[in-house]
mmCIF file of C-alpha atoms and ligand atoms in Angstrom:
data_model
loop_
_atom_site.group_PDB
_atom_site.id
_atom_site.type_symbol
_atom_site.label_atom_id
_atom_site.label_comp_id
_atom_site.label_asym_id
_atom_site.label_seq_id
_atom_site.Cartn_x
_atom_site.Cartn_y
_atom_site.Cartn_z
ATOM 1 C CA MET O 220 -22.511 6.675 9.226
ATOM 2 C CA ALA O 221 -19.181 7.642 10.810
ATOM 3 C CA PHE O 222 -16.097 5.854 9.501
ATOM 4 C CA LYS O 223 -12.851 5.508 11.459
ATOM 5 C CA LEU O 224 -9.965 3.894 9.605
ATOM 6 C CA TYR O 225 -7.024 2.619 11.657
ATOM 7 C CA ILE O 226 -3.858 2.461 9.598
ATOM 8 C CA TYR O 227 -0.072 2.507 9.461
ATOM 9 C CA GLU O 228 1.385 5.028 7.023
ATOM 10 C CA HIS O 229 3.916 2.507 5.701
ATOM 11 C CA CYS O 230 1.349 -0.207 5.030
ATOM 12 C CA PRO O 231 0.283 -1.113 1.466
ATOM 13 C CA PHE O 232 -2.852 -2.911 2.704
ATOM 14 C CA CYS O 233 -3.863 0.281 4.517
ATOM 15 C CA VAL O 234 -3.347 2.164 1.236
ATOM 16 C CA LYS O 235 -5.950 -0.089 -0.414
ATOM 17 C CA ALA O 236 -8.478 0.815 2.284
ATOM 18 C CA ARG O 237 -7.625 4.538 2.065
ATOM 19 C CA MET O 238 -8.001 4.488 -1.727
ATOM 20 C CA ILE O 239 -11.690 3.612 -1.774
ATOM 21 C CA PHE O 240 -12.547 6.572 0.480
ATOM 22 C CA GLY O 241 -10.572 8.950 -1.740
ATOM 23 C CA LEU O 242 -11.920 7.539 -4.980
ATOM 24 C CA LYS O 243 -15.519 7.804 -3.738
ATOM 25 C CA ASN O 244 -15.007 11.118 -1.946
ATOM 26 C CA ILE O 245 -16.282 9.687 1.317
ATOM 27 C CA ASP O 246 -15.203 11.386 4.545
ATOM 28 C CA PHE O 247 -13.418 9.283 7.143
ATOM 29 C CA GLU O 248 -11.320 9.768 10.238
ATOM 30 C CA LYS O 249 -7.786 8.467 9.739
ATOM 31 C CA ILE O 250 -6.203 7.095 12.913
ATOM 32 C CA ILE O 251 -2.533 6.168 12.729
ATOM 33 C CA LEU O 252 -1.470 3.606 15.329
ATOM 34 C CA LEU O 253 2.044 3.118 16.626
ATOM 35 C CA ASN O 254 3.542 -0.023 15.145
ATOM 36 C CA ASP O 255 4.068 -1.614 18.570
ATOM 37 C CA ASN O 256 0.496 -1.025 19.729
ATOM 38 C CA GLU O 257 -0.686 -4.637 19.993
ATOM 39 C CA SER O 258 -3.575 -4.194 22.411
ATOM 40 C CA GLY O 259 -5.565 -1.766 20.208
ATOM 41 C CA PRO O 260 -5.962 -4.023 17.166
ATOM 42 C CA ILE O 261 -6.351 -7.139 19.367
ATOM 43 C CA ARG O 262 -9.208 -5.479 21.238
ATOM 44 C CA MET O 263 -10.890 -4.551 17.949
ATOM 45 C CA ILE O 264 -10.454 -7.681 15.802
ATOM 46 C CA GLY O 265 -8.708 -10.265 17.981
ATOM 47 C CA LYS O 266 -5.303 -9.941 16.302
ATOM 48 C CA LYS O 267 -2.554 -7.406 15.673
ATOM 49 C CA MET O 268 -3.282 -6.406 12.094
ATOM 50 C CA LEU O 269 -4.239 -3.209 10.249
ATOM 51 C CA PRO O 270 -6.133 -1.769 8.427
ATOM 52 C CA ILE O 271 -9.287 -1.874 10.534
ATOM 53 C CA LEU O 272 -12.460 0.040 9.737
ATOM 54 C CA GLU O 273 -14.738 1.034 12.598
ATOM 55 C CA VAL O 274 -18.334 1.745 11.633
ATOM 56 C CA ASP O 275 -20.677 2.751 14.429
ATOM 57 C CA GLY O 276 -18.865 0.556 16.954
ATOM 58 C CA HIS O 277 -18.421 -2.433 14.590
ATOM 59 C CA PHE O 278 -15.042 -3.467 13.226
ATOM 60 C CA ILE O 279 -14.125 -4.725 9.751
ATOM 61 C CA ALA O 280 -10.663 -6.205 9.093
ATOM 62 C CA GLU O 281 -9.033 -7.196 5.788
ATOM 63 C CA SER O 282 -8.254 -4.420 3.337
ATOM 64 C CA MET O 283 -10.239 -5.789 0.413
ATOM 65 C CA ASP O 284 -13.273 -6.467 2.635
ATOM 66 C CA ILE O 285 -13.125 -2.803 3.669
ATOM 67 C CA VAL O 286 -12.835 -1.793 0.001
ATOM 68 C CA ALA O 287 -15.848 -3.952 -0.948
ATOM 69 C CA TYR O 288 -17.910 -2.686 2.002
ATOM 70 C CA ILE O 289 -17.289 0.997 1.218
ATOM 71 C CA ASP O 290 -17.798 0.416 -2.490
ATOM 72 C CA GLN O 291 -21.264 -0.962 -1.718
ATOM 73 C CA GLN O 292 -22.224 2.281 0.090
ATOM 74 C CA ALA O 293 -24.134 3.957 -2.768
ATOM 75 C CA ALA O 294 -23.190 3.582 -6.444
ATOM 76 C CA PRO O 295 -20.304 1.064 -6.679
ATOM 77 C CA ILE O 296 -17.325 2.236 -8.706
ATOM 78 C CA ILE O 297 -15.347 -1.033 -8.928
ATOM 79 C CA THR O 298 -17.018 -2.318 -12.051
ATOM 80 C CA GLY O 299 -14.098 -3.461 -14.208
ATOM 81 C CA ARG O 300 -12.632 -6.897 -14.875
ATOM 82 C CA THR O 301 -9.350 -8.052 -13.405
ATOM 83 C CA SER O 302 -6.446 -9.300 -15.492
ATOM 84 C CA SER O 303 -4.317 -12.365 -14.808
ATOM 85 C CA LYS O 304 -1.382 -10.456 -16.352
ATOM 86 C CA ILE O 305 -1.478 -7.884 -13.538
ATOM 87 C CA ALA O 306 -1.747 -10.606 -10.893
ATOM 88 C CA LYS O 307 1.261 -12.403 -12.404
ATOM 89 C CA TRP O 308 3.292 -9.184 -12.605
ATOM 90 C CA LEU O 309 2.571 -8.459 -8.939
ATOM 91 C CA GLU O 310 3.627 -11.995 -7.988
ATOM 92 C CA ARG O 311 6.931 -11.585 -9.817
ATOM 93 C CA VAL O 312 7.795 -8.245 -8.220
ATOM 94 C CA ALA O 313 6.778 -9.203 -4.663
ATOM 95 C CA PRO O 314 10.170 -10.548 -3.446
ATOM 96 C CA LEU O 315 12.091 -7.671 -5.055
ATOM 97 C CA PHE O 316 9.690 -5.151 -3.570
ATOM 98 C CA SER O 317 10.056 -6.520 -0.085
ATOM 99 C CA SER O 318 13.879 -6.375 -0.193
ATOM 100 C CA LEU O 319 13.949 -2.847 -1.613
ATOM 101 C CA ILE O 320 11.046 -1.285 0.212
ATOM 102 C CA ILE O 321 10.865 -2.630 3.765
ATOM 103 C CA PRO O 322 14.343 -1.440 4.892
ATOM 104 C CA ARG O 323 13.574 2.032 3.503
ATOM 105 C CA MET O 324 10.132 2.191 5.142
ATOM 106 C CA ALA O 325 11.844 1.456 8.457
ATOM 107 C CA CYS O 326 13.819 4.732 8.205
ATOM 108 C CA ALA O 327 10.949 7.017 7.147
ATOM 109 C CA PRO O 328 9.447 9.627 9.486
ATOM 110 C CA PHE O 329 6.036 7.958 9.682
ATOM 111 C CA LYS O 330 3.747 8.384 12.686
ATOM 112 C CA ASP O 331 3.698 4.556 12.962
ATOM 113 C CA PHE O 332 7.329 4.850 14.078
ATOM 114 C CA GLU O 333 7.061 8.015 16.167
ATOM 115 C CA THR O 334 8.646 6.379 19.217
ATOM 116 C CA THR O 335 11.943 4.512 19.281
ATOM 117 C CA ALA O 336 10.141 1.446 20.617
ATOM 118 C CA ALA O 337 7.644 1.443 17.733
ATOM 119 C CA ARG O 338 10.414 1.673 15.121
ATOM 120 C CA ALA O 339 12.454 -1.017 16.850
ATOM 121 C CA TYR O 340 9.379 -3.292 16.907
ATOM 122 C CA PHE O 341 9.058 -2.955 13.117
ATOM 123 C CA VAL O 342 12.758 -3.489 12.448
ATOM 124 C CA CYS O 343 12.908 -6.539 14.679
ATOM 125 C CA LYS O 344 9.812 -8.176 13.187
ATOM 126 C CA LYS O 345 10.710 -7.449 9.562
ATOM 127 C CA GLU O 346 14.406 -8.342 9.788
ATOM 128 C CA ALA O 347 13.311 -11.753 11.032
ATOM 129 C CA ALA O 348 11.672 -12.202 7.611
ATOM 130 C CA THR O 349 13.956 -10.277 5.212
ATOM 131 C CA GLY O 350 17.310 -10.777 6.901
ATOM 132 C CA LEU O 351 19.438 -7.820 8.010
ATOM 133 C CA PHE O 352 18.337 -4.566 6.384
ATOM 134 C CA SER O 353 21.992 -3.632 5.836
ATOM 135 C CA HIS O 354 22.357 -6.747 3.643
ATOM 136 C CA ARG O 355 19.211 -5.979 1.642
ATOM 137 C CA LEU O 356 20.258 -2.326 1.177
ATOM 138 C CA GLY O 357 23.620 -3.553 -0.108
ATOM 139 C CA GLU O 358 21.787 -5.383 -2.899
ATOM 140 C CA SER O 359 19.943 -2.238 -4.047
ATOM 141 C CA ALA O 360 21.776 -1.710 -7.343
ATOM 142 C CA ALA O 361 21.044 -5.241 -8.609
ATOM 143 C CA LEU O 362 17.458 -5.118 -7.351
ATOM 144 C CA LEU O 363 16.890 -1.759 -9.045
ATOM 145 C CA GLU O 364 18.087 -3.133 -12.335
ATOM 146 C CA GLU O 365 15.526 -5.954 -12.097
ATOM 147 C CA ILE O 366 12.731 -3.622 -10.988
ATOM 148 C CA ASN O 367 13.392 -1.243 -13.860
ATOM 149 C CA LYS O 368 13.082 -4.147 -16.334
ATOM 150 C CA LEU O 369 9.841 -5.287 -14.748
ATOM 151 C CA LEU O 370 8.412 -1.757 -14.887
ATOM 152 C CA GLU O 371 9.068 -1.771 -18.626
ATOM 153 C CA GLU O 372 6.995 -4.952 -18.845
ATOM 154 C CA LEU O 373 4.215 -3.300 -16.830
ATOM 155 C CA ALA O 374 3.978 -0.235 -19.088
ATOM 156 C CA PRO O 375 2.105 -1.872 -22.007
ATOM 157 C CA LEU O 376 -0.346 -3.534 -19.571
ATOM 158 C CA ILE O 377 -1.628 -0.130 -18.425
ATOM 159 C CA GLU O 378 -4.703 0.697 -20.491
ATOM 160 C CA LYS O 379 -5.625 4.019 -18.855
ATOM 161 C CA SER O 380 -4.029 6.315 -16.288
ATOM 162 C CA ASN O 381 -7.106 6.041 -14.054
ATOM 163 C CA ALA O 382 -7.704 2.281 -14.396
ATOM 164 C CA VAL O 383 -5.052 -0.277 -15.287
ATOM 165 C CA ASN O 384 -7.512 -2.473 -17.210
ATOM 166 C CA GLY O 385 -9.474 0.440 -18.700
ATOM 167 C CA GLU O 386 -12.212 0.410 -16.029
ATOM 168 C CA LEU O 387 -11.618 0.556 -12.248
ATOM 169 C CA SER O 388 -11.092 -2.943 -10.849
ATOM 170 C CA THR O 389 -9.595 -4.515 -7.744
ATOM 171 C CA ASP O 390 -6.322 -4.732 -9.723
ATOM 172 C CA ASP O 391 -5.975 -0.969 -9.281
ATOM 173 C CA PHE O 392 -5.967 -1.391 -5.497
ATOM 174 C CA HIS O 393 -3.331 -4.130 -5.610
ATOM 175 C CA LEU O 394 -1.173 -2.341 -8.179
ATOM 176 C CA PHE O 395 -1.317 1.241 -6.921
ATOM 177 C CA SER O 396 -0.670 0.202 -3.314
ATOM 178 C CA GLN O 397 2.542 -1.548 -4.401
ATOM 179 C CA LEU O 398 3.705 1.247 -6.686
ATOM 180 C CA ARG O 399 3.069 3.810 -3.923
ATOM 181 C CA SER O 400 5.374 1.735 -1.688
ATOM 182 C CA LEU O 401 7.972 1.657 -4.468
ATOM 183 C CA SER O 402 7.968 5.460 -4.536
ATOM 184 C CA ILE O 403 10.118 5.356 -1.368
ATOM 185 C CA VAL O 404 12.954 3.938 -3.483
ATOM 186 C CA LYS O 405 15.263 6.451 -5.169
ATOM 187 C CA ASP O 406 16.497 6.069 -8.752
ATOM 188 C CA VAL O 407 13.669 3.873 -10.016
ATOM 189 C CA PHE O 408 13.080 4.492 -13.707
ATOM 190 C CA TYR O 409 9.354 4.753 -14.419
ATOM 191 C CA PRO O 410 8.262 4.400 -18.027
ATOM 192 C CA VAL O 411 5.884 7.247 -18.872
ATOM 193 C CA GLU O 412 2.749 5.042 -18.730
ATOM 194 C CA VAL O 413 3.642 3.878 -15.217
ATOM 195 C CA ALA O 414 4.586 7.375 -14.010
ATOM 196 C CA THR O 415 1.323 8.811 -15.352
ATOM 197 C CA TYR O 416 -0.709 6.008 -13.747
ATOM 198 C CA LEU O 417 1.047 6.516 -10.410
ATOM 199 C CA GLN O 418 0.433 10.284 -10.369
ATOM 200 C CA SER O 419 -3.148 9.983 -11.546
ATOM 201 C CA MET O 420 -4.124 7.253 -9.059
ATOM 202 C CA SER O 421 -2.459 9.165 -6.219
ATOM 203 C CA LYS O 422 -4.484 12.268 -7.069
ATOM 204 C CA LEU O 423 -7.788 10.412 -7.542
ATOM 205 C CA SER O 424 -7.427 8.281 -4.408
ATOM 206 C CA LYS O 425 -5.947 11.131 -2.327
ATOM 207 C CA VAL O 426 -3.144 8.858 -1.131
ATOM 208 C CA GLY O 427 0.143 10.712 -1.333
ATOM 209 C CA LEU O 428 3.301 9.168 -2.759
ATOM 210 C CA LEU O 429 6.459 8.753 -0.709
ATOM 211 C CA ASP O 430 8.984 10.456 -2.992
ATOM 212 C CA GLN O 431 9.905 13.042 -0.359
ATOM 213 C CA PHE O 432 11.283 10.204 1.784
ATOM 214 C CA ALA O 433 12.956 8.341 -1.080
ATOM 215 C CA VAL O 434 16.394 6.877 -0.415
HETATM 216 N N1 GSH Z 227 -4.695 -9.615 4.599
HETATM 217 C C1 GSH Z 227 -4.566 -8.409 5.379
HETATM 218 C C2 GSH Z 227 -3.091 -8.141 5.604
HETATM 219 C C3 GSH Z 227 -2.847 -6.893 6.447
HETATM 220 C C4 GSH Z 227 -1.416 -6.835 6.971
HETATM 221 O O1 GSH Z 227 -0.621 -7.759 6.766
HETATM 222 N N2 GSH Z 227 -1.107 -5.739 7.633
HETATM 223 C C5 GSH Z 227 0.198 -5.614 8.231
HETATM 224 C C6 GSH Z 227 0.737 -4.197 8.054
HETATM 225 S S1 GSH Z 227 1.334 -3.930 6.400
HETATM 226 C C7 GSH Z 227 0.094 -5.849 9.706
HETATM 227 O O2 GSH Z 227 -0.765 -5.320 10.376
HETATM 228 N N3 GSH Z 227 1.026 -6.684 10.227
HETATM 229 C C8 GSH Z 227 1.155 -6.921 11.627
HETATM 230 C C9 GSH Z 227 2.238 -6.088 12.218
HETATM 231 O O3 GSH Z 227 2.609 -5.054 11.651
HETATM 232 O O4 GSH Z 227 2.714 -6.413 13.303
HETATM 233 C C10 GSH Z 227 -5.256 -7.270 4.654
HETATM 234 O O5 GSH Z 227 -5.348 -7.322 3.419
HETATM 235 O O6 GSH Z 227 -5.726 -6.325 5.309
#
């Protein structure tokens, strides 16, 4: 079977889909779409949303459906339990993450934003939700202080560097994808357990971190 995965480089949902291929060592073709390409995704799945997996001319949307589908191709690896503590932690950090991360993603040299029009499309759409990026960036110091506290709370929840709950579970997809986004933020203090988890999951899933673009 030939797998084509349509993604944006900035997108945490796309990271979830990329992770399963890396973790299972399955080859796939990565296709990065411009952020303002509406017709491509609409033709494939009827709406403008990535990631999309194309398998022999069929399309699968929804990151966790893609993860489940690829996991079912030969010996599944997502065998661990999920933890309500991780879900709650992710809920608490979500608003902070969006204010810190989205304005920084908008400035990064991703292929999603290779044209001025594609970057402007992202800025326009996201500022409608977050408010002006300049305002959010101005709040960085206070947001960082809160994030650093929350990362200290995350540290004792990490059981192993290759599986947050000790055995690979869907929590690892939700958690790593968010922490990989956070790596675009400069001056975050990662407790050692979190730093080790981040590095280890990046290596195992073959999804690079964003530290080289951190601001
Ligand atoms: N529930 C979907 C959410 C995917 C999603 O929201 N993707 C964003 C990119 S991060 C998207 O395509 N948004 C439309 C846009 O960028 O215009 C999933 O898990 O795959």
